[in-house]
CSV table of C-alpha atoms in Angstrom, one decimal:
chain,number,residue,atom,x,y,z
A,1,MET,CA,33.0,0.1,-10.8
A,2,LEU,CA,29.7,2.5,-10.9
A,3,GLU,CA,29.5,2.0,-14.6
A,4,ARG,CA,29.8,-1.7,-14.2
A,5,ALA,CA,27.1,-1.9,-11.6
A,6,VAL,CA,24.7,0.2,-13.8
A,7,LYS,CA,25.2,-1.9,-16.9
A,8,LEU,CA,24.7,-5.2,-15.1
A,9,THR,CA,20.9,-4.6,-15.3
A,10,VAL,CA,20.7,-1.7,-17.7
A,11,PRO,CA,23.3,-2.5,-20.3
A,12,ASP,CA,21.8,0.0,-22.9
A,13,ILE,CA,21.5,3.1,-20.6
A,14,ASP,CA,23.6,5.2,-22.9
A,15,GLU,CA,21.3,4.4,-26.0
A,16,ARG,CA,17.8,4.9,-24.4
A,17,ARG,CA,15.8,7.5,-22.7
A,18,ILE,CA,14.9,6.9,-19.0
A,19,CYS,CA,11.1,6.7,-19.7
A,20,ASP,CA,11.6,3.7,-22.1
A,21,LEU,CA,13.2,1.6,-19.3
A,22,GLN,CA,11.8,-0.4,-16.4
A,23,LEU,CA,13.8,0.6,-13.3
A,24,ASP,CA,13.6,-0.1,-9.6
A,25,LEU,CA,14.5,2.4,-6.9
A,26,GLN,CA,18.1,1.1,-6.6
A,27,GLU,CA,18.6,1.1,-10.4
A,28,LEU,CA,17.3,4.8,-10.6
A,29,ASN,CA,19.8,5.8,-7.9
A,30,LEU,CA,22.6,4.1,-9.6
A,31,VAL,CA,21.6,5.8,-13.0
A,32,LEU,CA,21.6,9.1,-11.3
A,33,GLU,CA,25.0,8.7,-9.8
A,34,TYR,CA,26.3,7.3,-13.1
A,35,GLU,CA,25.0,10.2,-15.1
A,36,LYS,CA,26.4,12.7,-12.5
A,37,TYR,CA,30.0,11.4,-12.7
A,38,TYR,CA,30.3,9.9,-16.1
A,39,HIS,CA,28.1,12.3,-18.2
A,40,PRO,CA,28.1,15.8,-16.7
A,41,GLU,CA,27.2,17.1,-20.1
A,42,ARG,CA,23.7,15.6,-20.1
A,43,PHE,CA,23.3,15.5,-16.4
A,44,ILE,CA,20.5,18.1,-16.2
A,45,GLU,CA,18.5,16.5,-19.0
A,46,ARG,CA,18.9,13.0,-17.4
A,47,CYS,CA,17.7,14.5,-14.0
A,48,GLU,CA,14.6,15.9,-15.7
A,49,GLU,CA,14.0,12.5,-17.2
A,50,ILE,CA,14.2,10.6,-14.0
A,51,LEU,CA,11.8,13.1,-12.2
A,52,GLN,CA,9.3,12.6,-15.2
A,53,TYR,CA,9.7,8.8,-14.8
A,54,ILE,CA,9.0,8.9,-11.0
A,55,GLU,CA,6.0,11.2,-11.3
A,56,HIS,CA,4.5,8.9,-14.0
A,57,SER,CA,5.2,5.8,-12.2
A,58,ALA,CA,3.0,3.8,-9.9
A,59,MET,CA,5.3,4.5,-7.0
A,60,ASP,CA,3.8,5.2,-3.6
A,61,GLU,CA,5.1,8.0,-1.6
A,62,ARG,CA,7.1,6.0,0.6
A,63,SER,CA,9.2,4.8,-2.4
A,64,MET,CA,9.3,8.3,-3.9
A,65,ALA,CA,10.6,9.8,-0.7
A,66,LYS,CA,13.9,7.7,-1.1
A,67,ILE,CA,14.8,9.1,-4.6
A,68,TYR,CA,12.8,12.3,-5.5
A,69,PRO,CA,14.3,14.6,-3.0
A,70,LYS,CA,17.8,13.5,-4.1
A,71,VAL,CA,17.2,14.0,-7.8
A,72,VAL,CA,15.6,17.6,-7.0
A,73,TRP,CA,18.8,18.4,-5.0
A,74,TYR,CA,21.1,17.2,-7.7
A,75,LEU,CA,19.2,18.9,-10.4
A,76,GLY,CA,18.8,22.4,-8.6
A,77,SER,CA,22.5,22.2,-7.7
A,78,ALA,CA,23.4,21.5,-11.4
A,79,LEU,CA,21.3,24.4,-12.9
A,80,GLN,CA,23.4,27.2,-13.9
A,81,ARG,CA,20.8,29.3,-15.7
A,82,ILE,CA,19.9,32.5,-13.9
A,83,GLY,CA,16.5,34.0,-14.0
A,84,GLU,CA,13.1,34.1,-12.5
A,85,GLU,CA,11.7,31.3,-14.8
A,86,THR,CA,14.6,28.9,-13.6
A,87,TYR,CA,14.1,29.9,-10.0
A,88,SER,CA,10.3,29.3,-10.2
A,89,GLN,CA,10.9,25.9,-11.7
A,90,ILE,CA,13.4,24.8,-9.0
A,91,LEU,CA,11.0,26.2,-6.3
A,92,LYS,CA,8.1,24.1,-7.6
A,93,LEU,CA,10.3,21.0,-7.6
A,94,THR,CA,11.7,21.6,-4.0
A,95,ASN,CA,8.0,22.2,-2.8
A,96,GLN,CA,7.0,18.9,-4.1
A,97,ALA,CA,10.0,17.1,-2.6
A,98,VAL,CA,9.3,18.7,0.8
A,99,GLU,CA,5.7,17.6,0.7
A,100,ILE,CA,6.6,14.0,-0.1
A,101,LEU,CA,9.0,14.0,2.9
A,102,ARG,CA,6.3,15.7,5.1
A,103,ASN,CA,3.8,13.0,4.1
A,104,THR,CA,6.1,10.2,4.8
A,105,GLN,CA,8.0,11.6,7.7
A,106,LYS,CA,11.4,10.7,6.0
A,107,ASN,CA,14.5,12.8,6.1
A,108,HIS,CA,16.3,11.7,2.9
A,109,TYR,CA,18.1,14.8,1.6
A,110,LEU,CA,15.7,17.0,3.5
A,111,TRP,CA,18.2,19.4,4.9
A,112,GLU,CA,19.7,19.6,1.5
A,113,VAL,CA,16.5,20.4,-0.2
A,114,LEU,CA,15.3,22.9,2.3
A,115,SER,CA,18.7,24.6,1.9
A,116,LEU,CA,18.2,24.8,-1.8
A,117,ARG,CA,14.7,26.0,-1.4
A,118,GLU,CA,16.0,28.7,0.9
A,119,THR,CA,18.6,29.9,-1.6
A,120,ILE,CA,15.9,29.9,-4.3
A,121,LEU,CA,13.5,31.9,-2.1
A,122,GLU,CA,16.2,34.4,-1.3
A,123,ASN,CA,17.0,34.8,-5.0
A,124,LEU,CA,13.3,35.2,-6.0
A,125,ILE,CA,12.6,37.7,-3.2
A,126,ASP,CA,15.6,39.8,-4.2
A,127,TYR,CA,14.5,39.6,-7.8
A,128,HIS,CA,10.9,40.8,-7.0
A,129,LYS,CA,12.3,43.6,-4.7
A,130,GLU,CA,14.5,44.9,-7.6
A,131,SER,CA,11.4,44.9,-9.9
A,132,GLY,CA,9.2,46.5,-7.3
A,133,ALA,CA,6.9,43.6,-7.0
A,134,GLU,CA,6.1,43.9,-3.2
A,135,LYS,CA,3.1,41.7,-3.3
A,136,ARG,CA,5.0,38.8,-4.6
A,137,VAL,CA,7.7,39.5,-1.9
A,138,GLU,CA,5.0,39.5,0.9
A,139,ALA,CA,3.6,36.3,-0.7
A,140,LEU,CA,7.0,34.4,-0.4
A,141,MET,CA,8.0,35.6,3.1
A,142,PRO,CA,5.8,33.2,5.1
A,143,MET,CA,7.3,30.2,3.1
A,144,TYR,CA,10.8,31.6,3.6
A,145,ARG,CA,10.3,31.9,7.4
A,146,GLU,CA,8.6,28.5,7.7
A,147,ASN,CA,11.5,26.9,5.6
A,148,ARG,CA,14.1,28.4,7.8
A,149,GLU,CA,12.2,27.1,10.9
A,150,TRP,CA,12.1,23.6,9.5
A,151,LYS,CA,15.8,23.7,8.5
A,152,ASP,CA,16.7,24.9,12.1
A,153,ALA,CA,14.6,22.3,13.7
A,154,ILE,CA,16.2,19.5,11.6
A,155,GLN,CA,19.7,20.8,12.5
A,156,ALA,CA,18.8,21.0,16.2
A,157,VAL,CA,17.5,17.4,16.6
A,158,TYR,CA,20.7,16.0,14.7
A,159,ASP,CA,22.9,18.1,17.0
A,160,MET,CA,21.1,16.6,20.0
A,161,VAL,CA,22.4,13.1,19.0
A,162,GLY,CA,25.7,14.2,17.6
A,163,TYR,CA,24.9,13.1,14.0
A,164,SER,CA,25.4,15.1,10.7
A,165,PHE,CA,22.2,16.6,9.4
A,166,ARG,CA,23.4,16.4,5.9
A,167,THR,CA,22.5,13.2,4.1
A,168,GLY,CA,25.7,13.3,2.1
A,169,ASP,CA,26.9,13.1,-1.4
A,170,TYR,CA,27.2,9.4,-2.0
A,171,SER,CA,25.3,6.5,-3.6
A,172,TYR,CA,22.5,5.8,-1.2
A,173,LEU,CA,21.8,2.0,-0.8
A,174,TYR,CA,18.0,1.4,-0.4
A,175,MET,CA,17.4,-1.0,2.5
A,176,GLN,CA,14.2,-3.0,2.1
A,177,GLN,CA,12.1,-2.8,5.3
A,178,GLU,CA,11.6,-5.8,7.5
A,179,MET,CA,13.2,-8.3,5.0
A,180,HIS,CA,14.0,-11.7,6.3
A,181,ASP,CA,15.6,-15.0,5.3
A,182,ILE,CA,13.1,-17.6,4.2
A,183,LYS,CA,14.8,-20.3,6.2
A,184,ASP,CA,14.8,-18.3,9.4
A,185,VAL,CA,11.0,-17.3,9.0
A,186,MET,CA,9.8,-20.8,8.2
A,187,ARG,CA,11.8,-22.5,11.0
A,188,SER,CA,10.8,-20.0,13.6
A,189,ARG,CA,7.3,-19.6,12.7
A,190,ARG,CA,6.6,-23.4,12.3
A,191,ASP,CA,8.2,-23.9,15.8
A,192,MET,CA,6.0,-21.1,17.2
A,193,LEU,CA,2.8,-22.5,15.8
A,194,GLY,CA,3.7,-26.1,16.6
A,195,ILE,CA,3.2,-27.2,12.9
A,196,SER,CA,5.0,-30.4,11.7
A,197,ARG,CA,7.1,-30.4,8.6
A,198,GLU,CA,4.6,-33.0,7.1
A,199,LYS,CA,1.8,-30.7,7.8
A,200,LEU,CA,3.4,-27.6,6.3
A,201,ASN,CA,4.6,-29.1,3.2
A,202,ALA,CA,1.7,-31.3,2.4
A,203,GLY,CA,0.8,-31.2,-1.3
A,204,THR,CA,3.8,-29.1,-2.3
A,205,PHE,CA,7.0,-31.3,-2.0
A,206,ASP,CA,8.6,-34.0,0.2
A,207,LYS,CA,9.8,-33.5,3.8
A,208,LYS,CA,13.5,-33.7,2.7
A,209,THR,CA,13.1,-30.7,0.5
A,210,LEU,CA,11.5,-28.7,3.3
A,211,ILE,CA,14.5,-29.8,5.6
A,212,ARG,CA,16.9,-28.5,2.9
A,213,LEU,CA,14.8,-25.1,2.7
A,214,GLU,CA,15.0,-24.6,6.4
A,215,ALA,CA,18.8,-25.3,6.3
A,216,GLY,CA,19.2,-22.6,3.6
A,217,GLN,CA,20.2,-25.2,0.9
A,218,GLY,CA,17.3,-24.7,-1.7
A,219,LYS,CA,15.9,-22.0,-3.9
A,220,PRO,CA,12.0,-22.4,-3.8
A,221,ARG,CA,9.8,-20.9,-6.4
A,222,MET,CA,7.8,-17.9,-5.3
A,223,THR,CA,4.5,-19.8,-5.8
A,224,THR,CA,5.8,-22.4,-3.2
A,225,VAL,CA,7.0,-19.7,-0.8
A,226,LYS,CA,3.5,-18.1,-0.9
A,227,THR,CA,1.8,-21.4,-0.3
A,228,LEU,CA,4.0,-22.2,2.7
A,229,PHE,CA,3.8,-18.7,4.1
A,230,ALA,CA,0.0,-18.7,3.7
A,231,ARG,CA,0.0,-21.8,6.0
A,232,LEU,CA,2.1,-20.0,8.5
A,233,ASN,CA,-0.3,-17.0,8.5
A,234,LEU,CA,2.2,-14.9,6.8
A,235,SER,CA,2.1,-12.5,3.7
A,236,GLY,CA,3.4,-14.2,0.6
A,237,GLU,CA,5.9,-11.2,0.3
A,238,LEU,CA,9.3,-11.2,2.1
A,239,GLN,CA,8.7,-7.6,2.8
A,240,ARG,CA,6.4,-6.2,5.4
A,241,THR,CA,2.9,-5.3,4.2
A,242,ASP,CA,0.1,-3.9,6.2
A,243,VAL,CA,-2.5,-5.5,4.2
A,244,VAL,CA,-2.4,-8.1,1.4
A,245,ALA,CA,-3.9,-6.3,-1.6
A,246,ASN,CA,-2.7,-5.8,-5.2
A,247,THR,CA,-4.5,-2.5,-5.9
A,248,LYS,CA,-3.0,1.1,-5.4
A,249,GLU,CA,-6.3,2.1,-4.0
A,250,ALA,CA,-5.9,-0.1,-1.1
A,251,ARG,CA,-2.4,1.0,-0.4
A,252,ASP,CA,-3.4,4.6,-0.5
A,253,LEU,CA,-6.4,4.0,1.9
A,254,VAL,CA,-4.0,2.4,4.4
A,255,GLU,CA,-1.6,5.4,4.1
A,256,LYS,CA,-4.6,7.7,4.6
A,257,LEU,CA,-5.9,5.7,7.5
A,258,VAL,CA,-2.4,5.9,9.3
A,259,ARG,CA,-2.4,9.8,8.8
A,260,GLU,CA,-5.9,10.1,10.3
A,261,ALA,CA,-5.1,7.7,13.2
A,262,ASN,CA,-2.0,10.0,14.0
A,263,ASN,CA,-4.3,12.9,14.3
A,264,PHE,CA,-7.0,11.0,16.2
A,265,GLU,CA,-9.5,11.9,13.5
A,266,LEU,CA,-11.8,9.0,14.5
A,267,GLU,CA,-14.9,9.7,12.2
A,268,LYS,CA,-12.6,9.9,9.2
A,269,GLU,CA,-10.8,6.8,10.3
A,270,ARG,CA,-14.2,4.9,10.5
A,271,GLU,CA,-15.2,6.1,7.0
A,272,THR,CA,-11.7,5.2,5.6
A,273,LEU,CA,-11.6,1.7,7.2
A,274,ALA,CA,-15.1,1.0,5.7
A,275,GLN,CA,-13.8,1.8,2.3
A,276,LEU,CA,-10.6,-0.2,2.8
A,277,GLU,CA,-12.6,-3.2,3.9
A,278,GLN,CA,-14.5,-3.3,0.6
A,279,CYS,CA,-11.0,-3.5,-1.2
A,280,LEU,CA,-9.7,-6.4,0.8
A,281,ASP,CA,-10.1,-10.2,0.7
A,282,MET,CA,-11.3,-10.7,4.3
A,283,ARG,CA,-10.6,-14.5,3.9
A,284,ILE,CA,-6.9,-13.7,4.3
A,285,PRO,CA,-5.8,-13.7,7.9
A,286,LEU,CA,-3.5,-10.6,7.6
A,287,ASN,CA,-6.5,-8.5,6.3
A,288,ARG,CA,-8.8,-9.6,9.1
A,289,GLN,CA,-6.1,-8.8,11.6
A,290,PHE,CA,-5.5,-5.2,10.2
A,291,VAL,CA,-9.2,-4.4,10.0
A,292,LYS,CA,-9.9,-5.7,13.5
A,293,THR,CA,-6.9,-4.0,14.9
A,294,GLN,CA,-8.1,-0.6,13.6
A,295,GLN,CA,-11.6,-1.3,14.9
A,296,ALA,CA,-10.3,-1.9,18.4
A,297,ILE,CA,-8.3,1.4,18.2
A,298,ILE,CA,-11.3,3.4,16.9
A,299,LEU,CA,-13.7,2.0,19.6
A,300,HIS,CA,-11.3,2.7,22.3
A,301,GLY,CA,-10.2,6.1,21.0
A,302,GLY,CA,-13.9,7.0,20.7
A,303,ARG,CA,-14.5,5.9,24.1
A,304,LYS,CA,-17.1,3.4,22.9
A,305,CYS,CA,-15.5,0.7,25.0
A,306,ASN,CA,-13.3,0.3,28.1
A,307,ARG,CA,-9.7,-0.9,28.3
A,308,GLU,CA,-10.9,-4.5,29.0
A,309,LYS,CA,-13.1,-4.6,25.9
A,310,ALA,CA,-10.4,-3.1,23.6
A,311,PHE,CA,-8.0,-5.5,24.9
A,312,ALA,CA,-10.3,-8.4,24.2
A,313,VAL,CA,-10.9,-7.1,20.7
A,314,MET,CA,-7.1,-6.6,20.1
A,315,LYS,CA,-6.4,-10.1,21.3
A,316,GLU,CA,-8.9,-11.5,18.8
A,317,ALA,CA,-7.0,-9.4,16.1
A,318,LEU,CA,-3.8,-10.9,17.3
A,319,GLU,CA,-5.1,-14.4,17.2
A,320,CYS,CA,-6.2,-14.2,13.6
A,321,THR,CA,-2.7,-15.2,12.8
A,322,ILE,CA,-1.2,-16.6,16.0
A,323,PRO,CA,-2.5,-17.6,19.5
A,324,LEU,CA,-1.2,-15.5,22.3
A,325,GLU,CA,0.0,-18.5,24.3
A,326,LYS,CA,2.2,-19.6,21.4
A,327,ILE,CA,4.0,-16.3,21.7
A,328,ARG,CA,4.2,-16.6,25.4
A,329,LYS,CA,5.8,-20.1,25.2
A,330,SER,CA,8.2,-19.4,22.3
A,331,LYS,CA,11.9,-18.7,23.0
A,332,LYS,CA,12.7,-17.8,19.3
A,333,ARG,CA,10.0,-15.7,17.8
A,334,TYR,CA,9.2,-14.4,14.4
A,335,LEU,CA,6.4,-11.7,14.6
A,336,THR,CA,4.9,-9.9,11.9
A,337,GLY,CA,4.4,-6.1,11.8
A,338,GLY,CA,0.6,-6.7,12.4
A,339,GLU,CA,1.2,-8.9,15.5
A,340,ILE,CA,3.7,-6.4,17.0
A,341,THR,CA,1.0,-3.7,16.5
A,342,CYS,CA,-1.5,-5.9,18.4
A,343,LEU,CA,0.9,-6.5,21.2
A,344,TYR,CA,1.8,-2.9,21.5
A,345,ASN,CA,-1.9,-1.9,21.8
A,346,MET,CA,-2.5,-4.7,24.2
A,347,ALA,CA,0.3,-3.4,26.3
A,348,ILE,CA,-1.4,-0.1,26.3
A,349,TYR,CA,-4.8,-1.5,27.3
A,350,ALA,CA,-3.4,-3.7,30.1
A,351,GLY,CA,-2.2,-0.5,31.7
A,352,ASN,CA,0.5,2.0,31.1
A,353,THR,CA,1.5,2.6,34.7
A,354,GLU,CA,4.0,-0.3,34.9
A,355,ILE,CA,5.9,-2.5,32.6
A,356,ASN,CA,3.7,-5.6,31.9
A,357,GLU,CA,4.3,-8.9,30.0
A,358,PHE,CA,3.6,-7.3,26.6
A,359,HIS,CA,6.1,-4.7,27.0
A,360,GLU,CA,8.6,-7.3,28.0
A,361,ILE,CA,7.9,-9.4,24.8
A,362,LEU,CA,8.2,-6.3,22.7
A,363,LEU,CA,11.5,-5.2,24.3
A,364,GLU,CA,12.8,-8.8,23.8
A,365,GLN,CA,12.1,-8.3,20.1
A,366,CYS,CA,14.0,-5.0,20.2
A,367,GLU,CA,17.0,-6.8,21.8
A,368,GLU,CA,16.9,-9.5,19.1
A,369,TYR,CA,17.1,-6.7,16.4
A,370,GLU,CA,20.0,-5.3,18.3
A,371,LYS,CA,21.8,-8.7,18.7
A,372,GLU,CA,21.4,-9.5,15.0
A,373,GLY,CA,22.4,-6.1,13.8
A,374,ILE,CA,19.1,-5.5,11.9
A,375,ILE,CA,17.6,-2.5,13.6
A,376,GLY,CA,17.7,-0.5,10.3
A,377,ALA,CA,15.5,-3.1,8.6
A,378,HIS,CA,12.9,-2.9,11.5
A,379,ILE,CA,13.4,0.7,12.4
A,380,GLY,CA,9.7,1.6,12.4
A,381,LYS,CA,8.8,-1.0,14.9
A,382,TYR,CA,12.0,-0.6,17.0
A,383,ALA,CA,11.4,3.1,17.4
A,384,TRP,CA,7.8,2.7,18.1
A,385,ILE,CA,8.3,0.1,20.8
A,386,LEU,CA,11.2,2.0,22.6
A,387,THR,CA,9.2,5.3,22.4
A,388,SER,CA,6.1,3.6,24.1
A,389,VAL,CA,8.0,1.9,26.8
A,390,ALA,CA,10.0,5.0,27.6
A,391,ARG,CA,6.6,6.7,28.3
A,392,VAL,CA,5.7,4.0,30.8
A,393,TYR,CA,9.1,4.3,32.6
A,394,SER,CA,8.4,8.1,32.7
A,395,ASN,CA,5.0,7.3,34.4
A,396,MET,CA,6.8,5.1,36.8
A,397,GLY,CA,9.3,7.8,37.8
A,398,GLU,CA,12.1,5.8,36.3
A,399,HIS,CA,13.4,9.0,34.5
A,400,GLU,CA,17.0,7.7,33.6
A,401,GLU,CA,15.7,4.6,32.0
A,402,ALA,CA,13.0,6.6,30.2
A,403,MET,CA,15.6,8.9,28.7
A,404,LYS,CA,18.0,6.1,27.8
A,405,LEU,CA,15.2,4.4,25.7
A,406,SER,CA,14.2,7.8,24.1
A,407,GLU,CA,17.7,8.5,23.2
A,408,LYS,CA,18.2,5.1,21.6
A,409,ALA,CA,14.9,5.5,19.6
A,410,MET,CA,15.8,9.0,18.5
A,411,GLN,CA,19.3,8.0,17.4
A,412,ALA,CA,18.1,5.0,15.5
A,413,SER,CA,15.4,6.9,13.7
A,414,LEU,CA,17.5,9.8,12.7
A,415,GLU,CA,20.4,7.3,11.6
A,416,CYS,CA,17.7,5.7,9.3
A,417,GLY,CA,16.3,8.9,7.9
A,418,ARG,CA,13.1,8.9,9.8
A,419,LEU,CA,11.5,11.8,11.5
A,420,ALA,CA,8.4,9.9,12.8
A,421,LEU,CA,8.2,9.8,16.7
A,422,VAL,CA,11.5,12.1,17.0
A,423,GLU,CA,9.4,14.9,18.6
A,424,GLN,CA,7.9,12.5,21.0
A,425,ASN,CA,11.4,11.4,22.1
A,426,VAL,CA,12.6,15.1,22.3
A,427,ASP,CA,9.7,15.8,24.6
A,428,CYS,CA,10.3,12.6,26.7
A,429,ILE,CA,14.1,13.3,27.1
A,430,SER,CA,13.4,17.0,28.0
A,431,TRP,CA,10.6,16.3,30.6
A,432,ASN,CA,12.5,13.4,32.4
A,433,ARG,CA,15.7,15.6,32.6
A,434,MET,CA,13.7,18.4,34.2
A,435,GLN,CA,12.2,15.9,36.7
A,436,LEU,CA,15.7,14.7,37.7
A,437,GLN,CA,16.6,18.4,38.4
A,438,LYS,CA,13.1,19.4,39.6
A,439,LYS,CA,14.1,20.4,43.2
A,440,GLY,CA,16.8,22.9,41.9
A,441,THR,CA,15.2,23.8,38.6
A,442,SER,CA,16.8,27.0,37.3
A,443,GLU,CA,15.7,29.6,35.0
A,444,LYS,CA,18.3,28.2,32.6
A,445,GLU,CA,16.7,24.7,32.7
A,446,ARG,CA,13.1,26.2,32.2
A,447,CYS,CA,14.4,28.1,29.2
A,448,SER,CA,15.7,24.8,27.8
A,449,ARG,CA,12.5,23.0,28.4
A,450,ARG,CA,10.6,25.9,26.6
A,451,LYS,CA,13.0,25.7,23.6
A,452,GLU,CA,12.6,21.9,23.3
A,453,LEU,CA,8.8,22.2,23.5
A,454,GLU,CA,9.0,24.8,20.8
A,455,LEU,CA,11.1,22.3,18.7
A,456,CYS,CA,8.4,19.7,19.2
A,457,ILE,CA,5.8,22.1,17.9
A,458,VAL,CA,7.8,22.8,14.7
A,459,LEU,CA,8.4,19.1,14.1
A,460,SER,CA,4.7,18.5,14.7
A,461,LYS,CA,3.8,21.1,12.2
A,462,PHE,CA,6.3,19.7,9.7
A,463,GLY,CA,4.6,16.2,10.1
A,464,ARG,CA,1.0,17.7,9.9
A,465,ASN,CA,0.3,16.1,13.3
A,466,VAL,CA,-2.3,18.6,14.7
A,467,TYR,CA,-3.2,16.5,17.7
A,468,ARG,CA,0.6,16.4,18.7
A,469,GLU,CA,1.0,20.1,18.1
A,470,LYS,CA,-1.9,21.1,20.3
A,471,LYS,CA,-0.5,18.9,23.1
A,472,TYR,CA,2.9,20.7,23.0
A,473,VAL,CA,1.3,24.0,22.8
A,474,ASN,CA,-0.6,23.2,26.0
A,475,LYS,CA,2.6,22.0,27.7
A,476,LEU,CA,4.2,25.2,26.7
A,477,THR,CA,1.7,27.4,28.2
A,478,PRO,CA,3.1,27.3,32.0
A,479,PHE,CA,6.4,28.5,30.5
A,480,GLY,CA,5.1,31.7,29.1
């Protein structure tokens, strides 16, 4: 069956080198599994070809995170040659895989790669000890200790939710994030905006054709889809995109901006946003929305404006694509990632001491994901919303509700191979549990809180979130 699946789209896989093919992520994964089980005699060579293919492709790091660590783990596990040269080669590959996972906060084959790296480091350390190269041993020991710390942290968070920390030896199916059925998008969005069928399809095709499309009975051309989506203030893609841009430079700048925002590096954010703005077509509503959203966040973060002003700017950003009143009045909503980001920040600027209407809209969105069984396709926004609302419940003293939401966010994130926000949910669960027991807090409970804060610090270091790391260090201070 695996062979048939591969050869449906890559019929000449046995006659051609990987670098001579044009493969998407799922095809690469199927080829990897096919070579492992059908051609073990050439498996190492094929793994090396796949790695070269990935390294020379135009993939962004989010895409690479889904396949590169797995190939490294398979290759490292398959190599039978012994010697410093092979160990060094595998160490270099595992280092690259770990860096990709750190940059993207993904967990695909992370525990396996860390385990492989641990074994390689142990072998290299023993090799250098036997040869008397003490300086090399000293150079490797910090990496070995850090690797062990990360591995233990991954195991600890998975143990907290009762999941296996091993990705597993199986053919991983790559779920596209935030995918939607065209008919559902068009119908829901058209209703929200109050656009008639006649206005939506003007100049494209007749009304009956649009009715059939909304009923799922037609297969429109992509040019038609892009025209219709543009009229609905949506991206022409069916997959979520932060901005509409065809250049790798723009995508890289968006990733850079997100990392800087996570660390509250406001000056760097301003510079990166200015560069990004030069790469974008600002006539496109989605691009205007993204830029205005980031401007509001930077202004408020740098204390250049109060909450009221930040809220007003964020509302302007939201209404680049949809009026707030349309959202309020709609029973069935289709919201883009950018619109959810605006509502999320509006909820914060409206006040985080109690649940407000924007929190309620976001929670309704999460309930819709749960009802339709599509949490995995929207995991980023789902976890983000639940984590944020859990903090509000914490501020309100609703400790059990806060823990419940944090546990849901953490479970869903780990199940989908994401580490982003996990440490925030560990902290939220730990703090609220301690508040519930505060009157009779024992030394055992204080010790548990200390260990969980130490876990948050390790996870923040792994994700290179200096801002969060400092916060947890400060929280840890009273515990000695």
